[in-house]
mmCIF file with all atom_site columns, C-alpha atoms in Angstrom:
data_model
loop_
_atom_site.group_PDB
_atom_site.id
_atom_site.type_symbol
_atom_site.label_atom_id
_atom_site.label_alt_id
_atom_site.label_comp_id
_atom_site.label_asym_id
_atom_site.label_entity_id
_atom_site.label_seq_id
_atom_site.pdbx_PDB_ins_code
_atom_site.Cartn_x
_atom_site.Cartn_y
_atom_site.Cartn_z
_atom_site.occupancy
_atom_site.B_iso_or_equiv
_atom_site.pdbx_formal_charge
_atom_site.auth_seq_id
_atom_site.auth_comp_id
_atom_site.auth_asym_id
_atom_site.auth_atom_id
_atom_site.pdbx_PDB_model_num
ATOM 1   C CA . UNK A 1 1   ? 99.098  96.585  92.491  1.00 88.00 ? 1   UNK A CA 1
ATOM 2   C CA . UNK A 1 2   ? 98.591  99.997  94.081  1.00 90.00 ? 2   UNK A CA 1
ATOM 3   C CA . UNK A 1 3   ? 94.319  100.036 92.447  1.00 94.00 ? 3   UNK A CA 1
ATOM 4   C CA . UNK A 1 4   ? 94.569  96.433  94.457  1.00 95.00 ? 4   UNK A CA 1
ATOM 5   C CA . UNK A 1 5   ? 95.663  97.775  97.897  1.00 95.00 ? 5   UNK A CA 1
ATOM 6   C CA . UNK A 1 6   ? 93.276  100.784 97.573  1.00 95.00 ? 6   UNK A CA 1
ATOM 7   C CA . UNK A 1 7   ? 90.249  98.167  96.555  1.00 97.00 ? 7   UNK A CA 1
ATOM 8   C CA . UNK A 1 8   ? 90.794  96.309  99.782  1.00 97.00 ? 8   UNK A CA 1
ATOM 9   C CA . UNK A 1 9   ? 90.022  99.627  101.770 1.00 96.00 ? 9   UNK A CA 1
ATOM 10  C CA . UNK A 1 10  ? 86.947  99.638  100.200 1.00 95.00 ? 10  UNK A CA 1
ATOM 11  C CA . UNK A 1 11  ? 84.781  98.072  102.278 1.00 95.00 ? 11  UNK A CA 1
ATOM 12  C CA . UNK A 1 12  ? 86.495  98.752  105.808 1.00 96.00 ? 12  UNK A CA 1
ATOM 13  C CA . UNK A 1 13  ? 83.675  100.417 107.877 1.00 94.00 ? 13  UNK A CA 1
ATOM 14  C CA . UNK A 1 14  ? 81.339  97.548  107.046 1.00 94.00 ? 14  UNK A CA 1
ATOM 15  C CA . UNK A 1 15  ? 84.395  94.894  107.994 1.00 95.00 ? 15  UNK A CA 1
ATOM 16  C CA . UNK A 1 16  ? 84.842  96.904  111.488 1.00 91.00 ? 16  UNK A CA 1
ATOM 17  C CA . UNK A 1 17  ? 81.798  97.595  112.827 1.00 90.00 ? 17  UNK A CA 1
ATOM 18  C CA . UNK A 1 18  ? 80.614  95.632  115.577 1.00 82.00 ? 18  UNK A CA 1
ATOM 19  C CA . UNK A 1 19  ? 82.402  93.086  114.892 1.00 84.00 ? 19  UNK A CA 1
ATOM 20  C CA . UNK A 1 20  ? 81.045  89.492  116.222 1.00 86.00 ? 20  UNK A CA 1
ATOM 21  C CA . UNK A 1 21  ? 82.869  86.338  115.854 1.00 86.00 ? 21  UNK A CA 1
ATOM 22  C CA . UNK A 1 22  ? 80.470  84.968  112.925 1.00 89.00 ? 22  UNK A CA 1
ATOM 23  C CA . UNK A 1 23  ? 80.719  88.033  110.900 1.00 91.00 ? 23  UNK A CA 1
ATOM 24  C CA . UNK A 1 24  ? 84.816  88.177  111.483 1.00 93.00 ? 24  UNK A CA 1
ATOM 25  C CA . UNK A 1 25  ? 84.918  84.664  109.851 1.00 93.00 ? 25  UNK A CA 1
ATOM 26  C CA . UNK A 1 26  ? 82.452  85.787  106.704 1.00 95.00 ? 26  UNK A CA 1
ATOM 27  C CA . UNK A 1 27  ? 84.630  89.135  106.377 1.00 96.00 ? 27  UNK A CA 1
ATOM 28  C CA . UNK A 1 28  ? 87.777  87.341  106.698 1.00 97.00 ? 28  UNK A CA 1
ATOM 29  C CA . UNK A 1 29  ? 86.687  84.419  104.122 1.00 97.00 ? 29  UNK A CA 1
ATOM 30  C CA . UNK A 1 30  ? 85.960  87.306  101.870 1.00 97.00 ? 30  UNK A CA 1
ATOM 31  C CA . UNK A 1 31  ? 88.883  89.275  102.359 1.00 97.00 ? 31  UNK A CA 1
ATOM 32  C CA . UNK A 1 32  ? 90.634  86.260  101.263 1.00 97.00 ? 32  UNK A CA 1
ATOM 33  C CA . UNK A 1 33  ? 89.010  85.383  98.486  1.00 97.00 ? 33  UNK A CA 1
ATOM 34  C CA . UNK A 1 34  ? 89.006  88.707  96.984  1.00 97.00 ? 34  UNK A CA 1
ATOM 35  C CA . UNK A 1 35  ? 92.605  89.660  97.743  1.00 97.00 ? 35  UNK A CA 1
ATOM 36  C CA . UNK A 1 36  ? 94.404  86.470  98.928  1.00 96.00 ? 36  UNK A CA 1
ATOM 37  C CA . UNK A 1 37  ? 96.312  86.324  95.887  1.00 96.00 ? 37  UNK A CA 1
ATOM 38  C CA . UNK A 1 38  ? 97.454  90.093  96.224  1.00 97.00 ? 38  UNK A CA 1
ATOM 39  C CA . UNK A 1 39  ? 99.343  89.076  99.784  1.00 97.00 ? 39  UNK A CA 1
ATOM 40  C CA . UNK A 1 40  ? 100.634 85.789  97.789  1.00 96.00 ? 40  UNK A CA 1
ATOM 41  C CA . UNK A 1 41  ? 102.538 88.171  95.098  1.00 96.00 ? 41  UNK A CA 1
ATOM 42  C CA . UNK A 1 42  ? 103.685 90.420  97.544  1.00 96.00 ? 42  UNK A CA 1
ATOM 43  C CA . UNK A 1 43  ? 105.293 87.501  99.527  1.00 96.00 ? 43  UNK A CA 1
ATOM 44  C CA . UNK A 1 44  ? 106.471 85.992  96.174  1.00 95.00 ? 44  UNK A CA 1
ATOM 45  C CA . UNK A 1 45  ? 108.338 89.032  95.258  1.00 94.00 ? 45  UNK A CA 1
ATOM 46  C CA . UNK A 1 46  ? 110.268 88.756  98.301  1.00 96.00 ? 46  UNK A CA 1
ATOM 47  C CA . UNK A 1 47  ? 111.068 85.325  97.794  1.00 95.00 ? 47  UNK A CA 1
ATOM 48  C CA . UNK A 1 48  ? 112.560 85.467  94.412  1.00 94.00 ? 48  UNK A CA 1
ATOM 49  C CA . UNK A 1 49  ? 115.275 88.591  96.093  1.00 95.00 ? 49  UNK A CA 1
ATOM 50  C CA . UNK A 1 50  ? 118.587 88.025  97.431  1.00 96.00 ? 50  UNK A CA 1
ATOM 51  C CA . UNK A 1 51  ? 117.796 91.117  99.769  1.00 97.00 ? 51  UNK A CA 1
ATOM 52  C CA . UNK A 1 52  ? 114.527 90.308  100.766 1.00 97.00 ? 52  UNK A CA 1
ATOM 53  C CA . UNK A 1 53  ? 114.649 92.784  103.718 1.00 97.00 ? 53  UNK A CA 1
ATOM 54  C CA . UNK A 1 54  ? 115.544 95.120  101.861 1.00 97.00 ? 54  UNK A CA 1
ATOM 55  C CA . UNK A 1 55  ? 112.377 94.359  99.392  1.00 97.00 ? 55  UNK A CA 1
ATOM 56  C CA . UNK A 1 56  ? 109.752 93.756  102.246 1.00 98.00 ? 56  UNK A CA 1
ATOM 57  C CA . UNK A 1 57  ? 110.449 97.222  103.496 1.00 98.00 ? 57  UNK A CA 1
ATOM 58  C CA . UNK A 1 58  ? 110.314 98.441  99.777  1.00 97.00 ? 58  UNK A CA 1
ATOM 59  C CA . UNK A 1 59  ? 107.082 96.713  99.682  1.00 97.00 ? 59  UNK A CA 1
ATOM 60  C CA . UNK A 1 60  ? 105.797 98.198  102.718 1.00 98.00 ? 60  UNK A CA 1
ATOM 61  C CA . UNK A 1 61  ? 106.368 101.383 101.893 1.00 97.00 ? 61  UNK A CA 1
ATOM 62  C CA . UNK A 1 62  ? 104.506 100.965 98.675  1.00 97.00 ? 62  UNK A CA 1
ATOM 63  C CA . UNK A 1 63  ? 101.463 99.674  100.618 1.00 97.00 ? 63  UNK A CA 1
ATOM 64  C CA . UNK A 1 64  ? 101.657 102.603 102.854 1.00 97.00 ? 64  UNK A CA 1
ATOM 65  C CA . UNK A 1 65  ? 101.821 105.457 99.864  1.00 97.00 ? 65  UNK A CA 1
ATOM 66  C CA . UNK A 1 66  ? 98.981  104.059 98.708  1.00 97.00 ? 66  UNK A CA 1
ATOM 67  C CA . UNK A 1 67  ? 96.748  103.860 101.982 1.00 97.00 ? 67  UNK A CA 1
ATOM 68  C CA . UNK A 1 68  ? 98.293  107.228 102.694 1.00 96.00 ? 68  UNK A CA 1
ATOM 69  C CA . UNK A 1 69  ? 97.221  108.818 99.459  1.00 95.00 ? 69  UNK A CA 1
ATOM 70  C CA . UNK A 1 70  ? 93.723  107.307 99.821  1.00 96.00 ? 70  UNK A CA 1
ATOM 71  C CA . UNK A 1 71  ? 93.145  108.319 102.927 1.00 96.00 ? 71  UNK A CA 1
ATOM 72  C CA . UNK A 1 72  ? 94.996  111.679 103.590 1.00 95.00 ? 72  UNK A CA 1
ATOM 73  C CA . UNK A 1 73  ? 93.266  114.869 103.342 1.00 94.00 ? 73  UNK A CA 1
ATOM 74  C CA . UNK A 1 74  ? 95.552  117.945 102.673 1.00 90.00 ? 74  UNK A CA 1
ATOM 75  C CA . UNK A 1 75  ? 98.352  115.873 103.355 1.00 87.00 ? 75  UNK A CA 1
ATOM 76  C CA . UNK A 1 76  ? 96.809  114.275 106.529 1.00 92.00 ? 76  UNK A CA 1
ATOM 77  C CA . UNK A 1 77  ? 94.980  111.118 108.208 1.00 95.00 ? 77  UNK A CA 1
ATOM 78  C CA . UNK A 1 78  ? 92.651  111.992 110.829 1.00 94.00 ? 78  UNK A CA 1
ATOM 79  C CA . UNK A 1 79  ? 93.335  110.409 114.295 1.00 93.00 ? 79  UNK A CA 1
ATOM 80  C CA . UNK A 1 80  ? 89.819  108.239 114.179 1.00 94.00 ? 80  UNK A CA 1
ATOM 81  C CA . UNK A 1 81  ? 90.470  107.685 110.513 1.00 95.00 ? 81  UNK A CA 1
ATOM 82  C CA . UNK A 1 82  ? 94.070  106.230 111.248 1.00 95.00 ? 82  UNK A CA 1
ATOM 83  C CA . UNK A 1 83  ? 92.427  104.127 114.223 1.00 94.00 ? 83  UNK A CA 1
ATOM 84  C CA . UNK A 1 84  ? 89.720  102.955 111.892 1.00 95.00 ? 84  UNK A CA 1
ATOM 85  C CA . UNK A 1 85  ? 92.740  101.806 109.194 1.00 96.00 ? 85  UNK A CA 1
ATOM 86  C CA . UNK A 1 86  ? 95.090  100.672 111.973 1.00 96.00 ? 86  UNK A CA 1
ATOM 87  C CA . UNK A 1 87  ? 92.141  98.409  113.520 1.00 95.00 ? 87  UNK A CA 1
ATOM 88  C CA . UNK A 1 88  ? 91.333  97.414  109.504 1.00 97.00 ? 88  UNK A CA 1
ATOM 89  C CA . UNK A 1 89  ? 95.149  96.092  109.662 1.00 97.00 ? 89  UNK A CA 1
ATOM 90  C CA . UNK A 1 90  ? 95.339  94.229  112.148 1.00 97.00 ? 90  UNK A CA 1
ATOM 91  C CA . UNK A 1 91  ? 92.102  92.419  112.121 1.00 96.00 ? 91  UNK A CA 1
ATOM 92  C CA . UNK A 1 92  ? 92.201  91.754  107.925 1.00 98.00 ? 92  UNK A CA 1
ATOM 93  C CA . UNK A 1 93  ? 95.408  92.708  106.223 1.00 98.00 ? 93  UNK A CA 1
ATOM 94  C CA . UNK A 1 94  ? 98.328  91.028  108.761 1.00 98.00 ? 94  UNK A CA 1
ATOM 95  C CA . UNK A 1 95  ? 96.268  87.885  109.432 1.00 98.00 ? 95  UNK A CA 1
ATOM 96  C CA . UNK A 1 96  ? 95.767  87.393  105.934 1.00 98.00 ? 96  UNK A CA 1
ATOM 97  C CA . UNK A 1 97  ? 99.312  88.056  105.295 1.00 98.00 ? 97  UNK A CA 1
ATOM 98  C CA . UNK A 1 98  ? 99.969  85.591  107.844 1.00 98.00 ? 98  UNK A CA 1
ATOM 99  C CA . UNK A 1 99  ? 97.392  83.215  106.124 1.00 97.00 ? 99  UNK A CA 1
ATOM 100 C CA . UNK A 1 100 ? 99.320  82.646  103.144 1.00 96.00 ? 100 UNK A CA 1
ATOM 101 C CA . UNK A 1 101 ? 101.733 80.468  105.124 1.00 95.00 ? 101 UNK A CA 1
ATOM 102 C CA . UNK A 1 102 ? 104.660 81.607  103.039 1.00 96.00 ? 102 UNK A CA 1
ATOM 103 C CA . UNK A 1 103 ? 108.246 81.417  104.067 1.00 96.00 ? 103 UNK A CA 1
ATOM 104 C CA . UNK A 1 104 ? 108.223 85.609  103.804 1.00 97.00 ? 104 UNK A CA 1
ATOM 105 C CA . UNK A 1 105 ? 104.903 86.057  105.766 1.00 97.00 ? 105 UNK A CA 1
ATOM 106 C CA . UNK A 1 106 ? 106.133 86.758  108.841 1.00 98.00 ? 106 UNK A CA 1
ATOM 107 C CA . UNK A 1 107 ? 109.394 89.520  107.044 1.00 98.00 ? 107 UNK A CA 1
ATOM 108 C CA . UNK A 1 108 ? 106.463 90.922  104.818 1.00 98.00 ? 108 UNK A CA 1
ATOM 109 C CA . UNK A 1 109 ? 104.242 91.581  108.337 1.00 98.00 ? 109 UNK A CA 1
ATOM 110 C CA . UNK A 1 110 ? 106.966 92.853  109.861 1.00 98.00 ? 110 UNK A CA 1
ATOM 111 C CA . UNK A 1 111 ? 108.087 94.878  107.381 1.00 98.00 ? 111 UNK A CA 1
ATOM 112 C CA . UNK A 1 112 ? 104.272 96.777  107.234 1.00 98.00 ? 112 UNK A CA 1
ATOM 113 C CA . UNK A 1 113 ? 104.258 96.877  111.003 1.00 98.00 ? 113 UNK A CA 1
ATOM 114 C CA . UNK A 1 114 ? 107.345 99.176  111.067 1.00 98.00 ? 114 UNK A CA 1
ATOM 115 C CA . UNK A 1 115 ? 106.679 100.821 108.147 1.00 97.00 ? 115 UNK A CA 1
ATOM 116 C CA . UNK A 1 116 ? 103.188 101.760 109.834 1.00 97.00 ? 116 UNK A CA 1
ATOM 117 C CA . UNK A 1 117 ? 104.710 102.551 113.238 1.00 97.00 ? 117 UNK A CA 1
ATOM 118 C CA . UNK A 1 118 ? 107.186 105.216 111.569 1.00 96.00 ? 118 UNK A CA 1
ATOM 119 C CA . UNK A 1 119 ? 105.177 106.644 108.605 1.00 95.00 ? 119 UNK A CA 1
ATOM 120 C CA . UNK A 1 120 ? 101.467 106.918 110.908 1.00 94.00 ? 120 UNK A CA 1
ATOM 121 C CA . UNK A 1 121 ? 100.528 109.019 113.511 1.00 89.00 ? 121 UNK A CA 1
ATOM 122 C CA . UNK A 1 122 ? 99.204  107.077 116.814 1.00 85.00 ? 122 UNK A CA 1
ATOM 123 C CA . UNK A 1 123 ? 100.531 104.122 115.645 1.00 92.00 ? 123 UNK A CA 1
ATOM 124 C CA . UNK A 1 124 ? 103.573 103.744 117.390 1.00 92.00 ? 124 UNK A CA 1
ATOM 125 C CA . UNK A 1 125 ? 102.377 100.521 119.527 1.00 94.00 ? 125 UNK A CA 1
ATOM 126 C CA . UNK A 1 126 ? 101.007 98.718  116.290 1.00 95.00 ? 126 UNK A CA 1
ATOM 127 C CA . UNK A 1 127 ? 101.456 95.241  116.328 1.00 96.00 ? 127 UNK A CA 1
ATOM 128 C CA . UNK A 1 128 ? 99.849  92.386  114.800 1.00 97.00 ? 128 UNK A CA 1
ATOM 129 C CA . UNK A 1 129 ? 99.076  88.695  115.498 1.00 96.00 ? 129 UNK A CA 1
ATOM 130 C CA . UNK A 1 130 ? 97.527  85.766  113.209 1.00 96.00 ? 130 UNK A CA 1
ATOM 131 C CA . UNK A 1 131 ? 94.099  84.845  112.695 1.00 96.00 ? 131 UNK A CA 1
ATOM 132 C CA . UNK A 1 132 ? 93.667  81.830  115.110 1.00 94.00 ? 132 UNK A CA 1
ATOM 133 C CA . UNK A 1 133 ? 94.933  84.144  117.907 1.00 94.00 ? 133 UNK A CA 1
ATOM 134 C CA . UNK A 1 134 ? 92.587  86.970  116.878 1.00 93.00 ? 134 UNK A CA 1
ATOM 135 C CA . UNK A 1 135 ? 89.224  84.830  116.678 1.00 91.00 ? 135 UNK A CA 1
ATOM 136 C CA . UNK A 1 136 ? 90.037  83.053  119.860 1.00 88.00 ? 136 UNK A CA 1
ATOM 137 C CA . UNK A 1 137 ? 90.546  86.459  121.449 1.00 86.00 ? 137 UNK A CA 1
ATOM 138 C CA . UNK A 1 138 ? 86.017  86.994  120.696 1.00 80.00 ? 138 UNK A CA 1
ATOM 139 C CA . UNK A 1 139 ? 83.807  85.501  122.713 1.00 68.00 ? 139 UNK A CA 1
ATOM 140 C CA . UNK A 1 140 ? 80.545  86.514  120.891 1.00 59.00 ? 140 UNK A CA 1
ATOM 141 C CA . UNK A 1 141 ? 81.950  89.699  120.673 1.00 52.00 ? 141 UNK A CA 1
ATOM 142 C CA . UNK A 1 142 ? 85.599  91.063  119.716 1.00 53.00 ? 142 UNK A CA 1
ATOM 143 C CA . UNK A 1 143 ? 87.209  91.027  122.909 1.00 55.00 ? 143 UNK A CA 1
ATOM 144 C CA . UNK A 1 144 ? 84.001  90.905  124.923 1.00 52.00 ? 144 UNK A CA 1
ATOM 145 C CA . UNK A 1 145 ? 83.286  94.673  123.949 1.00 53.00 ? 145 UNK A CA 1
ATOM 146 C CA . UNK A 1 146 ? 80.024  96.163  121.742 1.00 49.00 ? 146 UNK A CA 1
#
């Protein structure tokens, strides 16, 4: 799973720049199709738990080693870098999460959100929302900026 996380970075500057409300929908349908199946075994190992708190934030902090190691340099994220990922997560990876309409969606999401606000620097106010809200937020443009 951990080469799977890392391959969904892959293609984040292209996903974030100047975003427009077309392009967010061809990203996102991409996203999905690519890695959609990823978020559905991660939800799916939480269902199958007795403690599925306990597994979500086990989960989470998986994710996070991985994004960390990818992106750290001598133990460290750059502050752009770690906006650049933190914008990456909420526009693709907690929507798509969301996306998967499972039962554990929402614990899984949660789960990441925390694990993000604790383990990243300048993340403390992360927070996410699904994709309906998200698109409706653009007008042509993400949030009327770019």
């Amino acid at each position: 799973m951990q080469e799977r996380i890392e391959q969904m970075f892959a293609k984040m500057y292209p996903m974030t720049d100047g975003l427009k409300k077309k392009s967010y929908d061809k990203w996102m349908t991409e996203f999905r199709e690519i890695h959609g199946q990823t978020f559905q075994e991660m939800t799916q190992m939480l269902e199958r738990e007795s403690d599925r708190e306990a597994k979500a934030r086990e989960v989470a902090g998986m994710f996070a080693d991985v994004v960390e190691h990818q992106f750290s340099k001598r133990g460290k994220i750059s502050a752009p870098r770690q906006v650049d990922i933190n914008c990456f997560m909420i526009y693709y990876v907690f929507p798509a999460i969301l996306l998967t309409q499972n039962e554990c969606a929402v614990l899984l999401a949660d789960a990441l959100r925390d694990e993000w606000r604790v383990r990243f620097k300048n993340s403390s106010q992360l927070s996410y929302t699904d994709y309906d809200t998200l698109r409706g937020s653009f007008n042509e443009k993400i949030m009327g900026m770019f």
